[in-house]
PDB file of C-alpha atoms in Angstrom:
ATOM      1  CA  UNK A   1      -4.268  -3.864  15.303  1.00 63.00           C
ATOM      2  CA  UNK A   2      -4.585  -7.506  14.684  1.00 68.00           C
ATOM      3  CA  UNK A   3      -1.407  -8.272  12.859  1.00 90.00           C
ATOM      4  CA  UNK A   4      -0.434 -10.802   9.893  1.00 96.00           C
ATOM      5  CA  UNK A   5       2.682 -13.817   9.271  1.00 96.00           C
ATOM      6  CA  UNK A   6       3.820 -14.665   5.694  1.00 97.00           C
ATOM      7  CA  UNK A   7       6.703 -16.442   4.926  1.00 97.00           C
ATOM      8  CA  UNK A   8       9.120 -14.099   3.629  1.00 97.00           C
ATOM      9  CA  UNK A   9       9.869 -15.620   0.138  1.00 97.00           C
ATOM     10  CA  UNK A  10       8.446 -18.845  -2.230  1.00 98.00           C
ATOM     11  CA  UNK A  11       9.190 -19.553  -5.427  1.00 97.00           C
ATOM     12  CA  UNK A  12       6.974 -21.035  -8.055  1.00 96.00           C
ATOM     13  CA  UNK A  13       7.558 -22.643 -11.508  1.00 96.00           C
ATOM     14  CA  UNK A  14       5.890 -20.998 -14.679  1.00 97.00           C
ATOM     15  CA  UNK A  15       2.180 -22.006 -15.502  1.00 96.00           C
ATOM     16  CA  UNK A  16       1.808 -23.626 -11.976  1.00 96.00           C
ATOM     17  CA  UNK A  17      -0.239 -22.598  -9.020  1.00 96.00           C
ATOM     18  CA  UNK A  18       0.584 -20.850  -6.460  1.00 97.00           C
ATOM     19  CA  UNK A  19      -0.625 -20.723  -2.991  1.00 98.00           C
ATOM     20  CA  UNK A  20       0.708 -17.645  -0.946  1.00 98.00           C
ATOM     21  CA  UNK A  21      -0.326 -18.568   3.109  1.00 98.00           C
ATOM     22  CA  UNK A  22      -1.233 -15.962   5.548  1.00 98.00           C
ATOM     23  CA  UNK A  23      -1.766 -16.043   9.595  1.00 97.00           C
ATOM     24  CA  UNK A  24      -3.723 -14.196  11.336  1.00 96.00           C
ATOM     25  CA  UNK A  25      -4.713 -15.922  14.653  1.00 94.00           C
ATOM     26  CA  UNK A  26      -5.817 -12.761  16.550  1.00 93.00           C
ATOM     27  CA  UNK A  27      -8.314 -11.998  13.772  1.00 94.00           C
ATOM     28  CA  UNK A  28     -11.435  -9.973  14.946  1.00 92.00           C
ATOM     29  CA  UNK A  29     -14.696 -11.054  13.803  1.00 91.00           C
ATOM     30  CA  UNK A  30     -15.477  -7.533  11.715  1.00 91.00           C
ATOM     31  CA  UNK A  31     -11.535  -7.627  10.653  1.00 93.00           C
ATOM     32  CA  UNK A  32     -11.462  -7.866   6.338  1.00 94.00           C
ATOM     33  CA  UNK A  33      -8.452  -9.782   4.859  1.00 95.00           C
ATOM     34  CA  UNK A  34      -6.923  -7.389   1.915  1.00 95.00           C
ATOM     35  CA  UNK A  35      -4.490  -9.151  -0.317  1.00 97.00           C
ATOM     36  CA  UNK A  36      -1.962  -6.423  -2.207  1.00 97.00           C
ATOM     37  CA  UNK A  37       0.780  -6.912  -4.578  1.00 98.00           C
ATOM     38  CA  UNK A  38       3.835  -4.491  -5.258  1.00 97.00           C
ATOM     39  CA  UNK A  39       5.600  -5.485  -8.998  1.00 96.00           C
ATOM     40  CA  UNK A  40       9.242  -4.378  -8.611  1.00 92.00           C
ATOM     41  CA  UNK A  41       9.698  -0.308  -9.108  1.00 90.00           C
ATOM     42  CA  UNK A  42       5.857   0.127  -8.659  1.00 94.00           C
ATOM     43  CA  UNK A  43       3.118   1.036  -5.910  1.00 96.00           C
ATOM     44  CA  UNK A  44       0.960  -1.697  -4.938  1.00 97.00           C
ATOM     45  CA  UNK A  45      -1.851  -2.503  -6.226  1.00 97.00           C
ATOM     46  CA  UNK A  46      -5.149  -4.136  -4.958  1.00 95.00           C
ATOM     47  CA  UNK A  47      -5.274  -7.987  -5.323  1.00 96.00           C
ATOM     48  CA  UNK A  48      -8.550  -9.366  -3.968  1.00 96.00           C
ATOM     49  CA  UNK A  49     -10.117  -9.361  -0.226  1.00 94.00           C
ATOM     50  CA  UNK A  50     -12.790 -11.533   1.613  1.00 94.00           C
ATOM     51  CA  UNK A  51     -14.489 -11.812   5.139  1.00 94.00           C
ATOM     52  CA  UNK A  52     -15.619 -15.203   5.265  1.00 94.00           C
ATOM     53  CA  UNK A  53     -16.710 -16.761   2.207  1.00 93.00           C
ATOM     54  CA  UNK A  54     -13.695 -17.576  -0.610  1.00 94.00           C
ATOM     55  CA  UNK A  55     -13.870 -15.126  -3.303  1.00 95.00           C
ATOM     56  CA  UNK A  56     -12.884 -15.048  -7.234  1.00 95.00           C
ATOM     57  CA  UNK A  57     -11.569 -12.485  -9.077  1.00 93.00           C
ATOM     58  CA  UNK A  58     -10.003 -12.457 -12.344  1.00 92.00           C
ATOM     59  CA  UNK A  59      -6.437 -12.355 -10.387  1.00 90.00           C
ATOM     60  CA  UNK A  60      -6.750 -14.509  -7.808  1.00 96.00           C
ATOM     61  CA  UNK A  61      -8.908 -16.357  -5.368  1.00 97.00           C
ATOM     62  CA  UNK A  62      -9.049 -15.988  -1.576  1.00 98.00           C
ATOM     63  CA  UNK A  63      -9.205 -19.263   0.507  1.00 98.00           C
ATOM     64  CA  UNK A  64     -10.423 -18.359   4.374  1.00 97.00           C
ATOM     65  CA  UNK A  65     -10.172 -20.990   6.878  1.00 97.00           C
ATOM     66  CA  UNK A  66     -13.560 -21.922   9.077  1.00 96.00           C
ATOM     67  CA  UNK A  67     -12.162 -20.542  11.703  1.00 95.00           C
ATOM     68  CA  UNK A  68     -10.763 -17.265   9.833  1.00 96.00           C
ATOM     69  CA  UNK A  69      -7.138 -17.009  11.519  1.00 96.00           C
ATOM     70  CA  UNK A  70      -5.815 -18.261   8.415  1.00 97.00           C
ATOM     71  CA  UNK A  71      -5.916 -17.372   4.519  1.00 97.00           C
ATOM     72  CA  UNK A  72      -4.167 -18.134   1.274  1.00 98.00           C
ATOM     73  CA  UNK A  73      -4.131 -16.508  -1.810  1.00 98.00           C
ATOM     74  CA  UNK A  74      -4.276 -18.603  -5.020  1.00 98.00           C
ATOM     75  CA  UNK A  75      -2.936 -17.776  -8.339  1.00 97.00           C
ATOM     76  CA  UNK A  76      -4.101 -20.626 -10.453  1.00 94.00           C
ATOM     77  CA  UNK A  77      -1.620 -20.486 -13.470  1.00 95.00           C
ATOM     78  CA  UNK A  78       1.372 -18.088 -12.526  1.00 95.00           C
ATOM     79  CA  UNK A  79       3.051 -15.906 -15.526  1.00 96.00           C
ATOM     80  CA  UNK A  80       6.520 -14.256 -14.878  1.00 96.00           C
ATOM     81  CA  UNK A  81       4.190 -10.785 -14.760  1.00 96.00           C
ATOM     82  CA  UNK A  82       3.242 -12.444 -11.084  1.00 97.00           C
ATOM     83  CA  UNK A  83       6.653 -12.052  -9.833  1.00 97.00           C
ATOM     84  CA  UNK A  84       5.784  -9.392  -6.751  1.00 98.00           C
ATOM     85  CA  UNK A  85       6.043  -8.840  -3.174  1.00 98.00           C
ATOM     86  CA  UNK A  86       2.481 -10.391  -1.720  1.00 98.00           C
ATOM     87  CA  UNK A  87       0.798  -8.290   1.048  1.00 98.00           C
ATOM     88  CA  UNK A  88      -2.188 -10.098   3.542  1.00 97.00           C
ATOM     89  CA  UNK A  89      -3.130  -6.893   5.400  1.00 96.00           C
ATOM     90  CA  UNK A  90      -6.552  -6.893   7.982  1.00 94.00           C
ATOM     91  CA  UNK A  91      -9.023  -3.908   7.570  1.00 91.00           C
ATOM     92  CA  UNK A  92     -11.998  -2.660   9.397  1.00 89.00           C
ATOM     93  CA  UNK A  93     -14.423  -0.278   9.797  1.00 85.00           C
ATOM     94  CA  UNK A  94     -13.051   3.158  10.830  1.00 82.00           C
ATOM     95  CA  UNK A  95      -9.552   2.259  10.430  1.00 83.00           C
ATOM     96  CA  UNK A  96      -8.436   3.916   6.821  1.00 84.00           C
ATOM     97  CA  UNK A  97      -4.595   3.166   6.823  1.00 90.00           C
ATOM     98  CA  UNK A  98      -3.648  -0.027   5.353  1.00 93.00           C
ATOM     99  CA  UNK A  99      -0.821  -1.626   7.505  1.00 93.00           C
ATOM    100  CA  UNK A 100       1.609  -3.548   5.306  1.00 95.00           C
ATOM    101  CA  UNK A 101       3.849  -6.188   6.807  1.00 91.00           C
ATOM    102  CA  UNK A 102       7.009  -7.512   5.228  1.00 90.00           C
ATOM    103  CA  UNK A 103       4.952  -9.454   2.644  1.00 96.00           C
ATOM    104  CA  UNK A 104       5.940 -12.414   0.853  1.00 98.00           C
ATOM    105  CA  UNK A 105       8.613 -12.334  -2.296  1.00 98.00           C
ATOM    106  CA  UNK A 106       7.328 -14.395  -4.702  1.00 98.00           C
ATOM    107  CA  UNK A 107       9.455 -15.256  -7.387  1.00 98.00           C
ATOM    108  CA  UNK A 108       8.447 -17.195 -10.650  1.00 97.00           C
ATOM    109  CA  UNK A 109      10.833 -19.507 -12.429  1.00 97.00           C
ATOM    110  CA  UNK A 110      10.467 -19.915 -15.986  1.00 95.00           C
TER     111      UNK A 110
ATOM    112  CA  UNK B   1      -5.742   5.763 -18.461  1.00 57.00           C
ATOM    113  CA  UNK B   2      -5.982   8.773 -15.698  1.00 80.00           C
ATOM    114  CA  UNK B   3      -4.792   6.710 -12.373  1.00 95.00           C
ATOM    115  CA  UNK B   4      -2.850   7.885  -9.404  1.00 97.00           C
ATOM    116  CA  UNK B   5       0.131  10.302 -10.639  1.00 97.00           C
ATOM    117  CA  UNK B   6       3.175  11.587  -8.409  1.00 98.00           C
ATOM    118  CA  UNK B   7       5.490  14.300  -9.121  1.00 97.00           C
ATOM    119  CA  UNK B   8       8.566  14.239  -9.334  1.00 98.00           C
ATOM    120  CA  UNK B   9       9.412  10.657  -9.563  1.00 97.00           C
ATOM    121  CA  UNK B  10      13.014  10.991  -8.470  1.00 97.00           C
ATOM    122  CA  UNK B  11      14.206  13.724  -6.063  1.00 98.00           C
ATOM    123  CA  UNK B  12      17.814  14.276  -4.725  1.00 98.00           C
ATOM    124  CA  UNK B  13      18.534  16.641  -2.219  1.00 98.00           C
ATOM    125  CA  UNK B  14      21.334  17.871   0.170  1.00 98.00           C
ATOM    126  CA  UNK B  15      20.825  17.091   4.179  1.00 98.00           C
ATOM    127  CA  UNK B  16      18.573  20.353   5.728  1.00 98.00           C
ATOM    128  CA  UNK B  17      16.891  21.344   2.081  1.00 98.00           C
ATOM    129  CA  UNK B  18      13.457  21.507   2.285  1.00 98.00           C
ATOM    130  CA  UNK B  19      11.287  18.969  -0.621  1.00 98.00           C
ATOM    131  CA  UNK B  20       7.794  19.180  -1.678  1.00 98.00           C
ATOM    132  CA  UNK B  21       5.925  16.314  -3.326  1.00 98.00           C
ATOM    133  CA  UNK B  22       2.594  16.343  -5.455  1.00 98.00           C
ATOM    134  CA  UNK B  23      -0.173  13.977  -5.624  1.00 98.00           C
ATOM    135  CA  UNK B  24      -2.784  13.887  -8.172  1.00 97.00           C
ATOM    136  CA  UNK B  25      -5.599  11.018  -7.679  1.00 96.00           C
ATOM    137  CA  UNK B  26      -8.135   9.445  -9.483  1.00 95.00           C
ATOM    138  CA  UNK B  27     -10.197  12.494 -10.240  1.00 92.00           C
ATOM    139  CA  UNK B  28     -13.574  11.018  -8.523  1.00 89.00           C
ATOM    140  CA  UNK B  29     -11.876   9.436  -5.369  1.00 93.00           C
ATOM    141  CA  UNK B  30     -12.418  11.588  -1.946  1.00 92.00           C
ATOM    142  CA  UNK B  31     -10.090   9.703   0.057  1.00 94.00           C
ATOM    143  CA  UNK B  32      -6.113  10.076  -0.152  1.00 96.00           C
ATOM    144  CA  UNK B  33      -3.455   8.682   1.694  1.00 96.00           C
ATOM    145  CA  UNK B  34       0.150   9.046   1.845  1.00 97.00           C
ATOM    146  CA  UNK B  35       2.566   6.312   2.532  1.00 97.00           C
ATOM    147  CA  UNK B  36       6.619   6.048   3.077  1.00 97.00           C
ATOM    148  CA  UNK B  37       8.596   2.900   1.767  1.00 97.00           C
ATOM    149  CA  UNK B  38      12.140   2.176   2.713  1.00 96.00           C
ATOM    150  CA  UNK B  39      14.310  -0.769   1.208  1.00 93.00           C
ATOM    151  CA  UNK B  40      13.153  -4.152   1.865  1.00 91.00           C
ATOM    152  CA  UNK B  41      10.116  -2.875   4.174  1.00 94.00           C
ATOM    153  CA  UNK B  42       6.174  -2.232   3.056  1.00 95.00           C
ATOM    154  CA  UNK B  43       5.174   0.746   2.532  1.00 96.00           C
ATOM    155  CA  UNK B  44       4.323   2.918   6.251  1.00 96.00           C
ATOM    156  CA  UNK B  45       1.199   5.106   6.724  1.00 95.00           C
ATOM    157  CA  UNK B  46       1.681   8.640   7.110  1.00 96.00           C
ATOM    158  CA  UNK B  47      -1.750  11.056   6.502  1.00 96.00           C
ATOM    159  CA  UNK B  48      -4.837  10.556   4.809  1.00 94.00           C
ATOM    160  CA  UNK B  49      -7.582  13.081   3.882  1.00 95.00           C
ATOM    161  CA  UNK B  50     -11.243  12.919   3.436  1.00 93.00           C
ATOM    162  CA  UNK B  51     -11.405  15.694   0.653  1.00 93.00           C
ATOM    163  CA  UNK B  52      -9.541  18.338   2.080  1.00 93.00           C
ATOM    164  CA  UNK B  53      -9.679  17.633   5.664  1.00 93.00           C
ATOM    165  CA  UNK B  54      -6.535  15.782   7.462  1.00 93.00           C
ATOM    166  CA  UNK B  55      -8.488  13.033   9.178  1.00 92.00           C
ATOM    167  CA  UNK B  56      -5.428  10.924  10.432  1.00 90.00           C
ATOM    168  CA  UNK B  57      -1.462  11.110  11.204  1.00 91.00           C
ATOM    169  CA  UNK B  58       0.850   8.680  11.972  1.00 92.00           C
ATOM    170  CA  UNK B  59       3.268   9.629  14.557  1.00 88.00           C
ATOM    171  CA  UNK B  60       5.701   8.728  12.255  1.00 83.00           C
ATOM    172  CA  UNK B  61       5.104  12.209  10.860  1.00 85.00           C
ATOM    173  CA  UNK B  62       6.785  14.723  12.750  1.00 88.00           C
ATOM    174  CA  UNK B  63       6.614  18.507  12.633  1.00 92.00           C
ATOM    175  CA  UNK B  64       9.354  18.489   9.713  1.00 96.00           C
ATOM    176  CA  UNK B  65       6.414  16.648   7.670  1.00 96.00           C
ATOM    177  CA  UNK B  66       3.555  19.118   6.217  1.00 95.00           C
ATOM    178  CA  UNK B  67       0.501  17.745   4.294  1.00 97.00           C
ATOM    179  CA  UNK B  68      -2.321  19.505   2.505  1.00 96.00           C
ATOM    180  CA  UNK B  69      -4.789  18.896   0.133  1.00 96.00           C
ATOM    181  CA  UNK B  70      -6.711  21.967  -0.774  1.00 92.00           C
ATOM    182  CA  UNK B  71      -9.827  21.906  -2.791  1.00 87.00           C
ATOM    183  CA  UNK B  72      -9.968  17.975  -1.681  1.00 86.00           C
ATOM    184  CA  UNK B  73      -8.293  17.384  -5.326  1.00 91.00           C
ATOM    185  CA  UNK B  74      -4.229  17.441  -5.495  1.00 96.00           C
ATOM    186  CA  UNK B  75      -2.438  16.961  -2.107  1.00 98.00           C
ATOM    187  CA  UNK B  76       1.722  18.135  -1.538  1.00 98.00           C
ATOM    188  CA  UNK B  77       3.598  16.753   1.143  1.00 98.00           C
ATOM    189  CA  UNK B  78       6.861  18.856   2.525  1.00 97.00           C
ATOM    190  CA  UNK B  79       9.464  17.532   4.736  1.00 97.00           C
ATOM    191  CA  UNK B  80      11.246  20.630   5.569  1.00 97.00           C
ATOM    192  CA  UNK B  81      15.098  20.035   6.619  1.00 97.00           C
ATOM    193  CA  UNK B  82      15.770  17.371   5.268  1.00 97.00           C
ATOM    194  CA  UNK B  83      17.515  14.167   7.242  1.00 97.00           C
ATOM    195  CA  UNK B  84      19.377  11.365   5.527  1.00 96.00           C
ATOM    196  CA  UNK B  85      16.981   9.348   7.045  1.00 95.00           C
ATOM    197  CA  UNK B  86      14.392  10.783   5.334  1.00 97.00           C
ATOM    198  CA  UNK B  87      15.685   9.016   2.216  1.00 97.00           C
ATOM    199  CA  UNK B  88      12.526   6.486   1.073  1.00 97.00           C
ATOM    200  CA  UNK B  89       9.992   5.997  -1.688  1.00 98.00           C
ATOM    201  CA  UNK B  90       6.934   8.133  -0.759  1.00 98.00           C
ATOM    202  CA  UNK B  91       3.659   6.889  -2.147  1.00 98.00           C
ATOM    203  CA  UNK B  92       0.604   8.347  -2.443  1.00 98.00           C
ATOM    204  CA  UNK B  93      -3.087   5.947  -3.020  1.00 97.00           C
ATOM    205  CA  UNK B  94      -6.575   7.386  -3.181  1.00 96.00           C
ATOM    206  CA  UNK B  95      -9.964   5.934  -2.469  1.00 94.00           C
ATOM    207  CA  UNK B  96     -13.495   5.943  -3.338  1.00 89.00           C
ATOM    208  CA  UNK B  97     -14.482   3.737  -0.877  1.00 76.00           C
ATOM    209  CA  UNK B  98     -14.659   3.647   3.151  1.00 76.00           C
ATOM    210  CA  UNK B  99     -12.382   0.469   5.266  1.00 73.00           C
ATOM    211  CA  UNK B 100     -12.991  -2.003   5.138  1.00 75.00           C
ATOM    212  CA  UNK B 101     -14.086  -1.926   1.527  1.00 77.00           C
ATOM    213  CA  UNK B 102     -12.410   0.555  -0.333  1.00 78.00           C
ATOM    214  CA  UNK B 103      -9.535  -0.568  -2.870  1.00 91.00           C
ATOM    215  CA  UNK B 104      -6.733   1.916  -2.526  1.00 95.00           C
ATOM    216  CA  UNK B 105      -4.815   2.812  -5.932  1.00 95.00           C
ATOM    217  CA  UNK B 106      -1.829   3.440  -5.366  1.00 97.00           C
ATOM    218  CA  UNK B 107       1.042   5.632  -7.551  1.00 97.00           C
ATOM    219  CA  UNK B 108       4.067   5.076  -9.047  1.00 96.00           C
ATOM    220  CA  UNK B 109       6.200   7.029  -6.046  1.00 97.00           C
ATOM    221  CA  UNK B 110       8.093   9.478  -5.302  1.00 98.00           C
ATOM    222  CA  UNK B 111      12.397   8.349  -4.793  1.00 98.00           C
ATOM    223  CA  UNK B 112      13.867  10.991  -2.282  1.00 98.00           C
ATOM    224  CA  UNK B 113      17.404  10.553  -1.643  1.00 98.00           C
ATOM    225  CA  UNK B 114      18.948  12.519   0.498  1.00 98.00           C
ATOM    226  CA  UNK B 115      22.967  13.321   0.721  1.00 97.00           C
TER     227      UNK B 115
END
């Protein structure tokens, strides 16, 4: 499996963007970029994913690089609710498990 | 708000007891997985079922470890004799749709500690 680097903490100040990077050199071309987010004493819960193109959700926004072995996830105004651990996991077809990393600890000063 | 439930959210057991865990998903999904969190790492893939079939196991889930789901609705998940090492968050996420597509909702957990 194709396997992801996040740093393992940032911090952020309240109402600010945030930009949470993610490697993933040895990317394959049918590999999906997941972004998932685990608020402390909860599961995680879906974020936003992409394959090529940036996307927009009402959370976030996915920035993929040209050449697709990197991403970053964008939280345009951060609250103190956004204080998680950030997951960049790869999917593709056939493979149902979703392999978490370490993630990023992202921590929001008020 | 009928998402992913778990039962019982806290469990704490003596060493060589034998636990059983209950997952109900999101009554339309077909797909459910179970995962195992320890401190400090993300959470670890152990089974998923396509309705009531057992499609996939990790090796991390050894023959202590029994999953079912019968009636592809509510799925248990048993460790028989229990280890200290055992001890960990077990989650539980179902799915409507198929990888690479398909969000997975996840529930709130299941907090084994074992003495």
């Amino acid at each position: 499996d194709a396997k992801t680097t996040q740093p393992n903490s940032m911090e952020s100040n309240e109402e600010e963007p945030v930009h949470l990077p993610c490697n993933h050199s040895t990317i394959s071309g049918t590999d999906y970029i997941h972004w998932y987010r685990q608020l402390p004493s909860q599961g995680p819960e879906y974020v936003i994913h992409g394959l090529t193109s940036n996307v927009n959700n009402r959370m976030a926004s996915l920035a993929i690089a040209e050449d697709r072995k990197s991403s970053t996830l964008i939280l345009h105004r951060a609250t103190l609710r956004d204080a998680a651990v950030y997951y960049c996991i790869l999917t593709n077809f056939g493979n149902e498990k979703l392999t978490f990393g370490t993630g990023t600890r992202l921590t929001i000063i008020p | 708000d009928t998402g992913v439930s778990q039962d019982p959210r806290h469990k704490i057991t003596k060493r060589g007891q034998n636990v059983t865990f209950r997952c109900d998903p999101i009554s339309e999904h077909n797909r459910l997985y179970w995962y195992r969190q320890t401190l400090g790492q993300g959470p670890e893939f152990l089974t998923y079922f396509q309705n009531e079939a057992q499609l996939e196991k990790s090796r991390l889930l050894s023959d202590r470890f029994s999953a079912e789901r019968p009636k592809g609705s509510f799925s248990t998940l048993e460790i028989q004799r229990t280890e200290q090492g055992d001890s960990a968050m077990y989650l539980c996420a179902s799915s409507q749709g198929t990888a690479p597509y398909g969000e997975q909702f996840f529930g709130p957990g299941t907090r084994l500690t074992v003495l």
